[in-house]
CSV table of C-alpha atoms in Angstrom, one decimal:
chain,number,residue,atom,x,y,z
A,1,MET,CA,41.2,-19.6,44.7
A,2,LYS,CA,43.3,-17.7,42.2
A,3,SER,CA,41.5,-19.4,39.4
A,4,LEU,CA,38.1,-18.4,40.8
A,5,THR,CA,39.3,-14.8,41.3
A,6,LYS,CA,40.4,-14.7,37.7
A,7,LYS,CA,37.1,-16.0,36.5
A,8,ILE,CA,35.2,-13.4,38.6
A,9,PHE,CA,37.5,-10.6,37.3
A,10,ALA,CA,36.9,-11.8,33.7
A,11,VAL,CA,33.1,-11.7,34.2
A,12,LEU,CA,33.2,-8.3,35.8
A,13,LEU,CA,35.4,-7.0,33.0
A,14,PHE,CA,32.9,-8.4,30.4
A,15,LEU,CA,30.0,-6.7,32.2
A,16,ALA,CA,31.8,-3.4,32.3
A,17,ILE,CA,32.6,-3.5,28.6
A,18,PHE,CA,29.0,-4.5,27.9
A,19,LEU,CA,27.5,-1.6,29.9
A,20,ILE,CA,29.9,0.9,28.4
A,21,THR,CA,29.0,-0.3,24.9
A,22,GLY,CA,25.3,-0.1,25.8
A,23,CYS,CA,25.7,3.5,27.0
A,24,LYS,CA,27.5,4.5,23.8
A,25,GLN,CA,24.6,3.2,21.8
A,26,GLY,CA,22.4,5.6,23.7
A,27,ILE,CA,19.2,3.7,23.5
A,28,VAL,CA,16.5,4.7,26.0
A,29,TYR,CA,13.6,2.3,26.7
A,30,ASN,CA,10.2,3.9,27.3
A,31,GLU,CA,7.1,1.7,27.9
A,32,ILE,CA,3.6,3.2,27.9
A,33,THR,CA,0.7,1.2,29.1
A,34,LEU,CA,-2.5,2.2,27.3
A,35,THR,CA,-6.2,2.0,28.1
A,36,GLY,CA,-7.7,-1.5,28.2
A,37,ALA,CA,-9.9,-0.9,25.2
A,38,PHE,CA,-11.2,-3.8,23.0
A,39,ARG,CA,-12.6,-6.1,25.7
A,40,ASN,CA,-10.0,-4.9,28.2
A,41,ALA,CA,-7.1,-6.2,26.1
A,42,SER,CA,-3.6,-5.6,27.3
A,43,ASN,CA,-2.2,-2.7,25.3
A,44,THR,CA,1.4,-1.4,25.5
A,45,VAL,CA,3.7,0.6,23.4
A,46,LYS,CA,7.5,0.4,23.8
A,47,ILE,CA,9.4,3.4,22.3
A,48,PHE,CA,13.1,3.4,21.9
A,49,THR,CA,14.8,6.8,21.7
A,50,GLU,CA,18.3,8.2,21.9
A,51,LYS,CA,17.3,10.6,24.7
A,52,ALA,CA,15.1,10.1,27.7
A,53,GLN,CA,11.6,11.3,27.3
A,54,SER,CA,10.1,13.6,29.9
A,55,GLU,CA,7.2,12.5,32.0
A,56,GLU,CA,5.1,15.2,30.4
A,57,LYS,CA,6.0,14.0,26.9
A,58,LEU,CA,5.2,10.4,27.8
A,59,ALA,CA,1.9,11.5,29.4
A,60,ALA,CA,1.0,13.4,26.3
A,61,LEU,CA,1.8,10.4,24.1
A,62,LYS,CA,-0.3,8.1,26.3
A,63,LYS,CA,-3.3,10.6,26.2
A,64,ASP,CA,-3.2,10.7,22.4
A,65,MET,CA,-2.8,7.0,21.9
A,66,ASP,CA,-5.5,6.3,24.5
A,67,SER,CA,-7.8,8.6,22.5
A,68,ILE,CA,-7.1,6.6,19.3
A,69,LEU,CA,-8.1,3.3,21.1
A,70,ILE,CA,-11.2,4.8,22.8
A,71,ASN,CA,-12.5,6.3,19.6
A,72,LEU,CA,-12.1,3.0,17.8
A,73,ASP,CA,-13.8,1.2,20.7
A,74,MET,CA,-16.7,3.6,20.4
A,75,LEU,CA,-17.1,2.5,16.8
A,76,PHE,CA,-16.5,-1.2,17.1
A,77,ASP,CA,-17.7,-2.2,20.6
A,78,ILE,CA,-20.2,-5.0,20.7
A,79,GLN,CA,-20.1,-5.7,24.4
A,80,GLY,CA,-22.5,-2.9,25.4
A,81,THR,CA,-19.8,-0.5,26.8
A,82,TYR,CA,-21.0,1.9,24.1
A,83,LYS,CA,-24.6,1.1,23.4
A,84,ASP,CA,-24.7,3.4,20.4
A,85,SER,CA,-21.5,2.0,18.7
A,86,GLU,CA,-21.9,1.6,15.0
A,87,LEU,CA,-21.6,-2.2,15.3
A,88,MET,CA,-24.3,-2.2,17.9
A,89,GLN,CA,-26.5,-0.2,15.6
A,90,ILE,CA,-25.9,-2.7,12.8
A,91,LYS,CA,-26.8,-5.5,15.2
A,92,ASN,CA,-30.0,-3.9,16.3
A,93,GLN,CA,-31.2,-3.4,12.7
A,94,ALA,CA,-30.2,-6.9,11.6
A,95,GLY,CA,-32.8,-8.3,9.2
A,96,ILE,CA,-34.7,-5.0,9.4
A,97,ALA,CA,-32.8,-2.2,7.6
A,98,PRO,CA,-29.4,-1.0,6.5
A,99,VAL,CA,-27.5,1.3,8.9
A,100,GLU,CA,-25.4,4.3,7.8
A,101,VAL,CA,-21.9,4.0,9.2
A,102,SER,CA,-18.5,5.8,9.0
A,103,SER,CA,-16.0,5.1,6.2
A,104,GLU,CA,-13.7,3.7,8.8
A,105,VAL,CA,-16.2,0.9,9.8
A,106,ILE,CA,-16.9,0.1,6.2
A,107,TYR,CA,-13.1,-0.2,5.5
A,108,VAL,CA,-12.5,-2.6,8.4
A,109,ILE,CA,-15.5,-4.7,7.5
A,110,GLN,CA,-14.3,-4.9,3.9
A,111,GLU,CA,-10.8,-6.0,5.1
A,112,ALA,CA,-12.5,-8.7,7.3
A,113,LEU,CA,-14.5,-10.0,4.3
A,114,LYS,CA,-11.3,-10.2,2.3
A,115,MET,CA,-9.8,-12.3,5.1
A,116,SER,CA,-12.9,-14.5,5.1
A,117,GLU,CA,-12.4,-15.2,1.4
A,118,ARG,CA,-8.8,-16.0,1.9
A,119,SER,CA,-9.5,-18.4,4.8
A,120,ILE,CA,-11.9,-20.7,3.0
A,121,VAL,CA,-11.2,-24.4,3.4
A,122,ASP,CA,-13.5,-27.0,2.0
A,123,GLY,CA,-16.1,-24.3,1.3
A,124,VAL,CA,-16.0,-22.9,4.9
A,125,ALA,CA,-14.5,-19.6,5.9
A,126,LEU,CA,-12.3,-20.3,8.9
A,127,PHE,CA,-12.3,-16.6,9.7
A,128,ASP,CA,-15.8,-15.1,9.8
A,129,PRO,CA,-16.7,-11.7,11.2
A,130,THR,CA,-20.3,-12.8,11.9
A,131,ILE,CA,-19.0,-15.2,14.6
A,132,ALA,CA,-20.5,-13.0,17.4
A,133,PRO,CA,-23.5,-15.2,18.1
A,134,VAL,CA,-21.2,-18.2,18.7
A,135,TRP,CA,-19.1,-16.1,21.1
A,136,ASN,CA,-22.3,-15.2,22.9
A,137,GLU,CA,-23.3,-18.9,23.2
A,138,TRP,CA,-20.0,-19.7,24.7
A,139,ASP,CA,-20.1,-16.6,27.0
A,140,PHE,CA,-16.3,-16.6,27.0
A,141,PRO,CA,-15.8,-14.0,29.7
A,142,ASN,CA,-17.6,-16.3,32.2
A,143,ASN,CA,-17.2,-19.8,30.8
A,144,VAL,CA,-13.6,-21.1,30.7
A,145,TYR,CA,-12.4,-24.2,28.8
A,146,ASP,CA,-8.7,-24.2,29.5
A,147,GLU,CA,-6.6,-26.7,31.5
A,148,CYS,CA,-4.7,-23.7,33.0
A,149,PHE,CA,-7.8,-22.9,35.1
A,150,VAL,CA,-8.7,-26.4,36.2
A,151,ASP,CA,-7.2,-25.9,39.7
A,152,LEU,CA,-9.2,-22.7,40.1
A,153,GLY,CA,-12.5,-24.5,39.7
A,154,MET,CA,-13.4,-22.4,36.6
A,155,GLU,CA,-13.5,-25.2,34.0
A,156,LEU,CA,-16.8,-26.3,32.4
A,157,SER,CA,-18.3,-29.7,33.0
A,158,LEU,CA,-18.7,-32.1,30.0
A,159,GLU,CA,-22.5,-31.6,30.3
A,160,GLU,CA,-22.2,-27.9,30.1
A,161,ILE,CA,-19.9,-28.1,27.1
A,162,ASP,CA,-22.4,-30.4,25.3
A,163,GLU,CA,-25.2,-27.9,26.0
A,164,ILE,CA,-23.1,-25.1,24.5
A,165,LYS,CA,-22.1,-27.2,21.5
A,166,ALA,CA,-25.8,-27.9,20.8
A,167,ALA,CA,-26.7,-24.2,21.1
A,168,ILE,CA,-23.8,-23.3,18.8
A,169,GLN,CA,-24.9,-25.9,16.2
A,170,ALA,CA,-28.4,-24.5,16.2
A,171,THR,CA,-27.0,-21.0,15.7
A,172,ILE,CA,-25.0,-22.1,12.7
A,173,GLU,CA,-27.9,-24.0,11.2
A,174,ALA,CA,-30.1,-20.9,11.5
A,175,GLY,CA,-27.6,-19.2,9.2
A,176,LEU,CA,-26.5,-16.6,11.7
A,177,VAL,CA,-22.8,-17.2,11.1
A,178,ASP,CA,-22.1,-16.4,7.4
A,179,TYR,CA,-20.0,-13.5,6.2
A,180,ARG,CA,-21.8,-13.6,2.9
A,181,ASN,CA,-24.9,-12.2,4.6
A,182,ILE,CA,-23.1,-8.9,5.2
A,183,GLU,CA,-24.3,-6.4,2.6
A,184,ILE,CA,-22.3,-3.1,2.0
A,185,ASN,CA,-23.6,-0.2,0.0
A,186,LEU,CA,-20.7,2.1,-0.7
A,187,GLU,CA,-22.9,4.8,-2.3
A,188,GLU,CA,-25.1,5.0,0.7
A,189,SER,CA,-22.4,4.2,3.2
A,190,THR,CA,-24.5,1.5,4.8
A,191,VAL,CA,-24.1,-2.0,6.2
A,192,PHE,CA,-26.9,-4.5,6.4
A,193,LEU,CA,-27.1,-7.9,8.0
A,194,LYS,CA,-29.6,-10.0,6.1
A,195,LYS,CA,-30.9,-12.1,9.0
A,196,ALA,CA,-32.3,-11.0,12.3
A,197,GLY,CA,-30.0,-12.3,15.2
A,198,MET,CA,-26.8,-11.8,13.2
A,199,GLU,CA,-24.0,-9.7,14.7
A,200,ILE,CA,-20.6,-8.6,13.6
A,201,ASP,CA,-17.5,-9.1,15.7
A,202,LEU,CA,-14.4,-7.4,14.4
A,203,GLY,CA,-12.2,-8.0,17.5
A,204,ALA,CA,-9.8,-10.3,15.6
A,205,ILE,CA,-8.9,-7.6,13.0
A,206,VAL,CA,-9.7,-4.2,14.6
A,207,LYS,CA,-6.9,-4.6,17.1
A,208,GLY,CA,-4.4,-4.9,14.3
A,209,TYR,CA,-6.0,-1.9,12.6
A,210,ALA,CA,-5.6,0.1,15.9
A,211,ALA,CA,-1.9,-0.9,16.1
A,212,ASP,CA,-1.5,0.4,12.5
A,213,LYS,CA,-3.1,3.7,13.4
A,214,ILE,CA,-0.8,4.1,16.5
A,215,LYS,CA,2.2,3.4,14.3
A,216,THR,CA,1.2,6.1,11.9
A,217,TYR,CA,0.7,8.5,14.9
A,218,LEU,CA,4.2,7.7,16.2
A,219,ILE,CA,5.7,8.3,12.8
A,220,GLU,CA,4.0,11.7,12.7
A,221,GLN,CA,5.5,12.5,16.1
A,222,GLY,CA,8.9,11.8,14.7
A,223,TYR,CA,9.6,8.4,16.4
A,224,THR,CA,11.5,5.8,14.4
A,225,SER,CA,11.8,2.8,16.7
A,226,ALA,CA,8.9,1.1,18.6
A,227,VAL,CA,7.1,-2.1,19.4
A,228,ILE,CA,3.3,-1.7,19.5
A,229,ASP,CA,1.2,-4.5,21.2
A,230,ILE,CA,-2.5,-4.1,21.0
A,231,GLY,CA,-4.1,-7.2,22.6
A,232,GLY,CA,-1.4,-9.5,21.1
A,233,ASN,CA,-1.4,-7.8,17.7
A,234,ILE,CA,2.2,-6.7,17.1
A,235,GLN,CA,3.2,-3.8,14.9
A,236,ILE,CA,6.9,-2.9,14.5
A,237,LEU,CA,8.3,0.5,13.7
A,238,GLY,CA,11.9,0.6,12.4
A,239,ASN,CA,14.6,-1.3,14.2
A,240,LEU,CA,16.7,-1.3,17.4
A,241,ALA,CA,20.3,-0.2,17.1
A,242,ASP,CA,20.4,-1.1,13.4
A,243,GLN,CA,19.1,-4.6,14.2
A,244,PRO,CA,15.7,-5.9,13.2
A,245,PHE,CA,13.2,-6.7,15.9
A,246,LYS,CA,12.5,-10.4,16.4
A,247,VAL,CA,8.8,-11.3,16.6
A,248,GLY,CA,8.0,-14.7,18.1
A,249,ILE,CA,5.0,-16.8,17.2
A,250,ARG,CA,3.6,-19.3,19.8
A,251,THR,CA,0.8,-21.7,20.4
A,252,PRO,CA,-0.9,-22.3,23.8
A,253,TYR,CA,-1.2,-26.0,23.1
A,254,LYS,CA,2.3,-26.7,24.3
A,255,LYS,CA,2.5,-24.5,27.4
A,256,TRP,CA,3.0,-21.4,25.4
A,257,CYS,CA,6.0,-22.7,23.5
A,258,ASN,CA,7.4,-20.5,20.8
A,259,ILE,CA,7.1,-22.2,17.4
A,260,ASP,CA,8.7,-19.6,15.1
A,261,TYR,CA,10.4,-16.3,14.8
A,262,ASN,CA,10.2,-13.5,12.2
A,263,GLU,CA,12.6,-10.7,11.7
A,264,ASN,CA,10.4,-9.0,9.1
A,265,TYR,CA,9.9,-5.7,10.9
A,266,GLU,CA,7.9,-3.6,8.5
A,267,PRO,CA,4.5,-5.4,7.9
A,268,LEU,CA,1.9,-5.9,10.6
A,269,ASP,CA,2.4,-9.3,12.2
A,270,GLU,CA,-1.0,-10.7,13.2
A,271,THR,CA,-2.3,-14.2,13.6
A,272,TYR,CA,-5.8,-15.6,14.1
A,273,GLY,CA,-7.3,-18.4,16.2
A,274,THR,CA,-5.1,-19.9,18.9
A,275,ILE,CA,-1.8,-18.8,17.4
A,276,MET,CA,-0.5,-15.5,18.7
A,277,VAL,CA,2.5,-13.3,18.2
A,278,ILE,CA,4.9,-12.1,21.0
């Protein structure tokens, strides 16, 4: 009994020292949940400060950051939420005429094209911003192909999958997925898709761009420590109590097992395909 009492006392003493040390560090955790822009992605910002932020201040931060996401969604939406988004206008004029767009849209498309060039394997770009027609054939919001959903009766049958694969193959053979068919005219500030039926989907890159803009905003507001998560795209600002943030990388193929960690806290950490950052 005395031995057990000593162990309990030791644990309580350790916790007391730990809590006192934590208070001395004076780190306050503030989490802000943002609007579900970009296909209703989960968007959160965690800000670490020395003093507690008032509810009014946090509300003002949320309003400003929501505005950043909404404005970007109005430019890059392809789901019909904003029928006059610049990407929707480009889609509607595919194979017909160039569309004048903002410098911001041109910039993100250019970055996507650079990523396409960097992702080429055996002559095929593994990252292609004209993938939207394939997304549409899959109808991902409604058709699920994931063992996690089998028990919910949401999985596709093999026959349905074969039909979708055939439709996707026809789309590819028609040349509707080829980043080289995106034509940018910098002098006229226009974007043109050379084939009717083509469509640009920048969802894989614009969320990272949004995280970058929010980081810039937080710096302008005087914050020095934050973790920004825009739909799984992680942007890090500064560090936490003089220690670098640890960013995990994981794959869904092994029940969401973490496969690597990165303590590089300045650049944008973003992955493509099935790999994601946490």
